Tab-separated table of C-alpha atoms in Angstrom:
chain	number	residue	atom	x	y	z
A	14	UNK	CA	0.000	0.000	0.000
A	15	UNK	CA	1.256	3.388	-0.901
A	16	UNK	CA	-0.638	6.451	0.758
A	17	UNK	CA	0.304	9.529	-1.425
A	18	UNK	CA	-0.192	11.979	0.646
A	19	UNK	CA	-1.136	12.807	4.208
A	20	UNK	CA	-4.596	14.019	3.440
A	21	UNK	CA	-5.511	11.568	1.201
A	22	UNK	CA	-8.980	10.971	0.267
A	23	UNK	CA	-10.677	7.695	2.642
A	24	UNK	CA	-13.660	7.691	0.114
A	25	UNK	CA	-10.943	7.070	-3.072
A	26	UNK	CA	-8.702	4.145	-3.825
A	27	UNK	CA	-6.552	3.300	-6.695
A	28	UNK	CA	-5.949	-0.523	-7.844
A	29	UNK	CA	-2.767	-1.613	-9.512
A	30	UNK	CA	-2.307	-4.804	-10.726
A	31	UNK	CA	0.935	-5.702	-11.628
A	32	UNK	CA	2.953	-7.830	-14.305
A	33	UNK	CA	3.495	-11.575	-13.905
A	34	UNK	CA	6.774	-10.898	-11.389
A	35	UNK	CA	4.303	-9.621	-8.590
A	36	UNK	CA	5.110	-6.661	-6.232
A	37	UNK	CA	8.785	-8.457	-5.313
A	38	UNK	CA	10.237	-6.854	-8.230
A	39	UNK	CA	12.025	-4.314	-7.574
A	40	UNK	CA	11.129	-2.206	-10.691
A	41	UNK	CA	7.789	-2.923	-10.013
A	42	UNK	CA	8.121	-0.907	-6.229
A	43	UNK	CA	9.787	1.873	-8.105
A	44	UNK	CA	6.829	1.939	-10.356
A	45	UNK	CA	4.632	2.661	-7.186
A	46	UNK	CA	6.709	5.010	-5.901
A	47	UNK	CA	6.774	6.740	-8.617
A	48	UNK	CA	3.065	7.254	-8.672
A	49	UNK	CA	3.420	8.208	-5.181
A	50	UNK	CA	6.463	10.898	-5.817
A	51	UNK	CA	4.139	12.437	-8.378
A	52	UNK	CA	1.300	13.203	-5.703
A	53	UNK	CA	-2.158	12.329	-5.921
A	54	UNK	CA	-5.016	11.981	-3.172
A	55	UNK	CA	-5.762	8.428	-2.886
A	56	UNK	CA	-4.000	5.158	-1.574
A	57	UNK	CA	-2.939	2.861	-4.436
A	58	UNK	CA	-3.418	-1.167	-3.430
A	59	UNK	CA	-1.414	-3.986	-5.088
A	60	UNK	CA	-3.569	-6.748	-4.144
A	61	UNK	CA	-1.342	-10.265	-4.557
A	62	UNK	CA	-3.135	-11.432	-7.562
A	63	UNK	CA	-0.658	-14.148	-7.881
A	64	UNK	CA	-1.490	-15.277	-3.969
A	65	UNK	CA	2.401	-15.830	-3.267
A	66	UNK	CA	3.214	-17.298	-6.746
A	67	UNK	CA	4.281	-14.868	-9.395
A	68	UNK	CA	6.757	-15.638	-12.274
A	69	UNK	CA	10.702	-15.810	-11.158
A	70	UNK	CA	12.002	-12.609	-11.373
A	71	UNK	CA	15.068	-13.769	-13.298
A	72	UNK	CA	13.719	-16.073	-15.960
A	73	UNK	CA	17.115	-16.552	-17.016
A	74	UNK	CA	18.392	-18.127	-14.048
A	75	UNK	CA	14.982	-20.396	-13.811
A	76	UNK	CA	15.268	-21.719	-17.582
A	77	UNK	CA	12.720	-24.544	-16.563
A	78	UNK	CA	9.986	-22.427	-15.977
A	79	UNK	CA	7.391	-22.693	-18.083
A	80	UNK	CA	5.174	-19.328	-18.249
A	81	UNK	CA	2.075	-21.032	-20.157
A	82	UNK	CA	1.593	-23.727	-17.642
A	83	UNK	CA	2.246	-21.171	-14.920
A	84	UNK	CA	-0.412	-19.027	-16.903
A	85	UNK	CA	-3.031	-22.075	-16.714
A	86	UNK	CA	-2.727	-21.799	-12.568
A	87	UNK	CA	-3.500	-17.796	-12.747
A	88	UNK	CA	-5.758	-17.138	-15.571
A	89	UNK	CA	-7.525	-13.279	-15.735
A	90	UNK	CA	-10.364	-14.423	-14.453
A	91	UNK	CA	-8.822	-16.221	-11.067
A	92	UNK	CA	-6.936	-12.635	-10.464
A	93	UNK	CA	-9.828	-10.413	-11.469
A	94	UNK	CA	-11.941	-12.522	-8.142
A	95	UNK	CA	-8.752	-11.217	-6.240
A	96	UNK	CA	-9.289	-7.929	-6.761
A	97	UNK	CA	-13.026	-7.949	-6.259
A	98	UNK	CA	-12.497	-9.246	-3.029
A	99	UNK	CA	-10.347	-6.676	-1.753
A	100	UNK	CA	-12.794	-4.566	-3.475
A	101	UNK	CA	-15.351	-5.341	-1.308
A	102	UNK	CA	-13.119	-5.174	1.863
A	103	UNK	CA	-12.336	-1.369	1.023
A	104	UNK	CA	-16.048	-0.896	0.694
A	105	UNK	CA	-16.395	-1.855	3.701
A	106	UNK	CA	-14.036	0.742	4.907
A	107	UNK	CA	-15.332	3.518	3.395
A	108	UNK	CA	-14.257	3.584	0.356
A	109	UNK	CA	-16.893	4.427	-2.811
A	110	UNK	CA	-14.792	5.248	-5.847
A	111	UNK	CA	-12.176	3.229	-7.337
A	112	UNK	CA	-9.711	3.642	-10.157
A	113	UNK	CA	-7.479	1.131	-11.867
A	114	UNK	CA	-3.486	1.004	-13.102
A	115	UNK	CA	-2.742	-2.032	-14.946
A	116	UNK	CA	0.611	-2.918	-16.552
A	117	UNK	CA	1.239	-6.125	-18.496
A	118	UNK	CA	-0.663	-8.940	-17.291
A	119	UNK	CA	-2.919	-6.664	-15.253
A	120	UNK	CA	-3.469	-4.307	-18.123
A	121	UNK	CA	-6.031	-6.790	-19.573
A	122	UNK	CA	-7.511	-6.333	-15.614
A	123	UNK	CA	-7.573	-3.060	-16.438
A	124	UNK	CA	-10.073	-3.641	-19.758
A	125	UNK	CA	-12.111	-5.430	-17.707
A	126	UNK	CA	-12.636	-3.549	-14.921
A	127	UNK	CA	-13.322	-0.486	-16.739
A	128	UNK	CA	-15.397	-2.464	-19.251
A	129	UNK	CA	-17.219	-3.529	-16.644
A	130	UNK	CA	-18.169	-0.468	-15.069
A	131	UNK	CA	-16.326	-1.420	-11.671
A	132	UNK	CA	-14.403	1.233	-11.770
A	133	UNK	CA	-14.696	5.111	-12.947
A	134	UNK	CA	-10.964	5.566	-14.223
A	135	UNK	CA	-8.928	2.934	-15.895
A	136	UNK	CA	-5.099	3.336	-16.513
A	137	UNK	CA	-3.677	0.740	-18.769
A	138	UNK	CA	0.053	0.264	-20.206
A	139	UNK	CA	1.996	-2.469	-21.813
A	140	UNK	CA	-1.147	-4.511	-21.953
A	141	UNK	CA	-0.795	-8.071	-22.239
A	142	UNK	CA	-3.026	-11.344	-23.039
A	143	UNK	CA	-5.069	-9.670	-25.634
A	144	UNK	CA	-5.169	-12.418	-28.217
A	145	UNK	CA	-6.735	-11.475	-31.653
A	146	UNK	CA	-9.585	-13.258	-31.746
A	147	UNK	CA	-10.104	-11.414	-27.722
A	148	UNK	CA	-10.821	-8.388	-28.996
A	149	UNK	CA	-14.008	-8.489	-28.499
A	150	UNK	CA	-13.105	-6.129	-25.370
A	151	UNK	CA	-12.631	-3.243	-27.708
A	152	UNK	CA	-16.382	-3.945	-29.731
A	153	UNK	CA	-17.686	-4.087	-26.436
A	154	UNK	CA	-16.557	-0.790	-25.322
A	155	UNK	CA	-18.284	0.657	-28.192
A	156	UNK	CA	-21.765	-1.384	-27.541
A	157	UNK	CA	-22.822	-0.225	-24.308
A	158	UNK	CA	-22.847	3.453	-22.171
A	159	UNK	CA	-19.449	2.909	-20.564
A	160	UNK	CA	-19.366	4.450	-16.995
A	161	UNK	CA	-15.634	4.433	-16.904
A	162	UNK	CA	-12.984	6.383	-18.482
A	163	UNK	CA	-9.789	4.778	-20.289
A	164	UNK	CA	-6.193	5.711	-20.887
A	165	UNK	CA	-3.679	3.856	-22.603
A	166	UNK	CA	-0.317	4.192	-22.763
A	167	UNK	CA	1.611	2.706	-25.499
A	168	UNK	CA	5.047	2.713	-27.120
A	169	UNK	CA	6.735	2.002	-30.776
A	170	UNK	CA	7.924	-1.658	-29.649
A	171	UNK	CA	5.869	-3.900	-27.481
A	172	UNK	CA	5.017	-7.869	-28.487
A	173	UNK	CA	2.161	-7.674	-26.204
A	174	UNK	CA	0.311	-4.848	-27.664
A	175	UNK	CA	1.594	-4.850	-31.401
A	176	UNK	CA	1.128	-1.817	-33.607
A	177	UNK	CA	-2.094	-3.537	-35.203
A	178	UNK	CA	-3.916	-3.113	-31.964
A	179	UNK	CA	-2.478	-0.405	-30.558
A	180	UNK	CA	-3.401	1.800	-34.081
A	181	UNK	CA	-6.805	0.052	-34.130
A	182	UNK	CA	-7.710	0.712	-30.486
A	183	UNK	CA	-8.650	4.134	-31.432
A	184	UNK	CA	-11.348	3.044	-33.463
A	185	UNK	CA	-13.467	1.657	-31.060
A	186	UNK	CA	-12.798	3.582	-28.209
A	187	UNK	CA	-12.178	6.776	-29.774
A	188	UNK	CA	-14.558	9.967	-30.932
A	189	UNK	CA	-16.779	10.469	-27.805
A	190	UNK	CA	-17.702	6.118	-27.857
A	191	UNK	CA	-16.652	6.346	-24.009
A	192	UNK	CA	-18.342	9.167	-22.733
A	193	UNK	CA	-16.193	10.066	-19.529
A	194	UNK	CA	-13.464	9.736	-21.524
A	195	UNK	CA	-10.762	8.110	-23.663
A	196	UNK	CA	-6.812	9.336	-24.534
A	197	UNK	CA	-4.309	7.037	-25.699
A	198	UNK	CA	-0.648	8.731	-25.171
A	199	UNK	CA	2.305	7.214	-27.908
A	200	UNK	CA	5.938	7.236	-26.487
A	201	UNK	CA	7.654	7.147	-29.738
A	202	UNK	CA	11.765	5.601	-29.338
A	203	UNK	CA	10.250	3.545	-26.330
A	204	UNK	CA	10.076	-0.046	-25.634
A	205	UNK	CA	8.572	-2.130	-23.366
A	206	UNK	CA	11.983	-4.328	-22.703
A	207	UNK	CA	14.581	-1.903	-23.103
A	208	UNK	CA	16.387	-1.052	-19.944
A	209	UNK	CA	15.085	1.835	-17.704
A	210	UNK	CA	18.206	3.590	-17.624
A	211	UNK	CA	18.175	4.326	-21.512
A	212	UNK	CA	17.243	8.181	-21.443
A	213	UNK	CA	14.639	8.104	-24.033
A	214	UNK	CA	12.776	4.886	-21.890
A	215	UNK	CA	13.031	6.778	-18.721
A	216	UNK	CA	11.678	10.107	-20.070
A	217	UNK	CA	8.611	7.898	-21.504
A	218	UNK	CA	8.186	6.387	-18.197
A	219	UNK	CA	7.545	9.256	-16.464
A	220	UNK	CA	5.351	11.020	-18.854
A	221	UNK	CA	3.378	7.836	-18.836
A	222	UNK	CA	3.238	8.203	-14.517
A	223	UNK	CA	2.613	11.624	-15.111
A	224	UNK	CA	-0.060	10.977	-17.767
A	225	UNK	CA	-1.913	8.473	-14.816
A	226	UNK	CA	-1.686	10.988	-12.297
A	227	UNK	CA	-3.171	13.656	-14.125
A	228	UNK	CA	-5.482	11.347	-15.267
A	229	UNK	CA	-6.859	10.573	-12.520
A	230	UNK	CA	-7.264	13.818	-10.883
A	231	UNK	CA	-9.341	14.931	-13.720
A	232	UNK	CA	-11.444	11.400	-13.292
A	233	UNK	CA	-11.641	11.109	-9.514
């Protein structure tokens, strides 16, 4: 849990589900903190989606892993019951607005839960799991009166979200089709896997952070 500021709002909470290497990686802290460092009135929550069993974080050192059968044990669905549960805990506690952050495989959480109407802001980068014949998450974004506003950040070389989706995610989501909302930001000379401390990576990181935070103070 990462409480942003000392007034933060009780009533507000922001969800972020993380990629397959859980909150024990240490990029994935710095990704927090980041949100965190950039200010914001709510209390962001990493639920363990992976319940103590994400991917090694060095998949170099475990070559014997094997990510589809660990993919079988935590489908979307398994993970997305995770989150509703703590969900309904925060209700419980107050809480009557939520927002969503989702990077890699909890950017297609991030779909859902905005698609859903769960949620009232959805922040999604790097998304993963999107198969082509899943799509059907973008045609139903533009069937029904979505409650929930999406961003999207995106980047010129990703194998989760190729250019064919990212280009055609406009369509459906674009020209007033999501009422409270819809913005997808391109960081051009970025990638998904290059390494943070390449300058041009790092300055699209933060202008993606920054893009969330801002974001969401609009939304919330």
């Amino acid at each position: 849990i990462a409480i942003l500021c000392a007034e933060y709002l009780k009533d507000k909470a922001v969800l972020y589900s993380l990629d397959a290497f859980g909150p024990g990686l240490p990029s994935n802290s710095l990704k927090t903190d980041s949100l965190r460092r950039m200010g914001s009135s709510c209390t962001y929550y990493a639920p363990d989606i992976f319940e103590g069993d994400p991917a090694p974080n060095d998949l170099l050192v475990f070559l014997d892993f094997n990510i589809r059968e660990w993919l079988v044990k935590h489908p979307p669905e398994r993970a997305l019951s995770i989150v509703r549960k703590v969900m309904e805990a925060l209700r419980e506690q107050g809480v009557i607005k939520f927002a969503g952050v989702g990077f890699c495989y909890g950017g297609r959480l991030g779909f859902e839960f905005a698609f859903t109407n769960e949620i009232i802001a959805s922040s999604v980068a790097h998304p993963s799991l999107l198969q082509d014949g899943d799509l059907e998450v973008r045609r139903r974004a533009a069937s029904y009166e979505s409650r929930a506003s999406l961003v999207i950040d995106s980047c010129d070389i990703d194998k989760q979200f190729l250019k064919e989706r990212r280009e055609g995610a406009d369509e459906p989501f674009g020209d007033g089709r999501i009422a409270p909302g819809y913005q997808q930001a391109y960081w051009e000379s970025c990638s998904s896997q290059t390494a943070q401390t390449d300058p041009k990576v790092k300055a699209g990181m933060e202008g993606a952070f920054k893009n969330t935070v801002k974001w969401f103070r609009k939304q919330l």
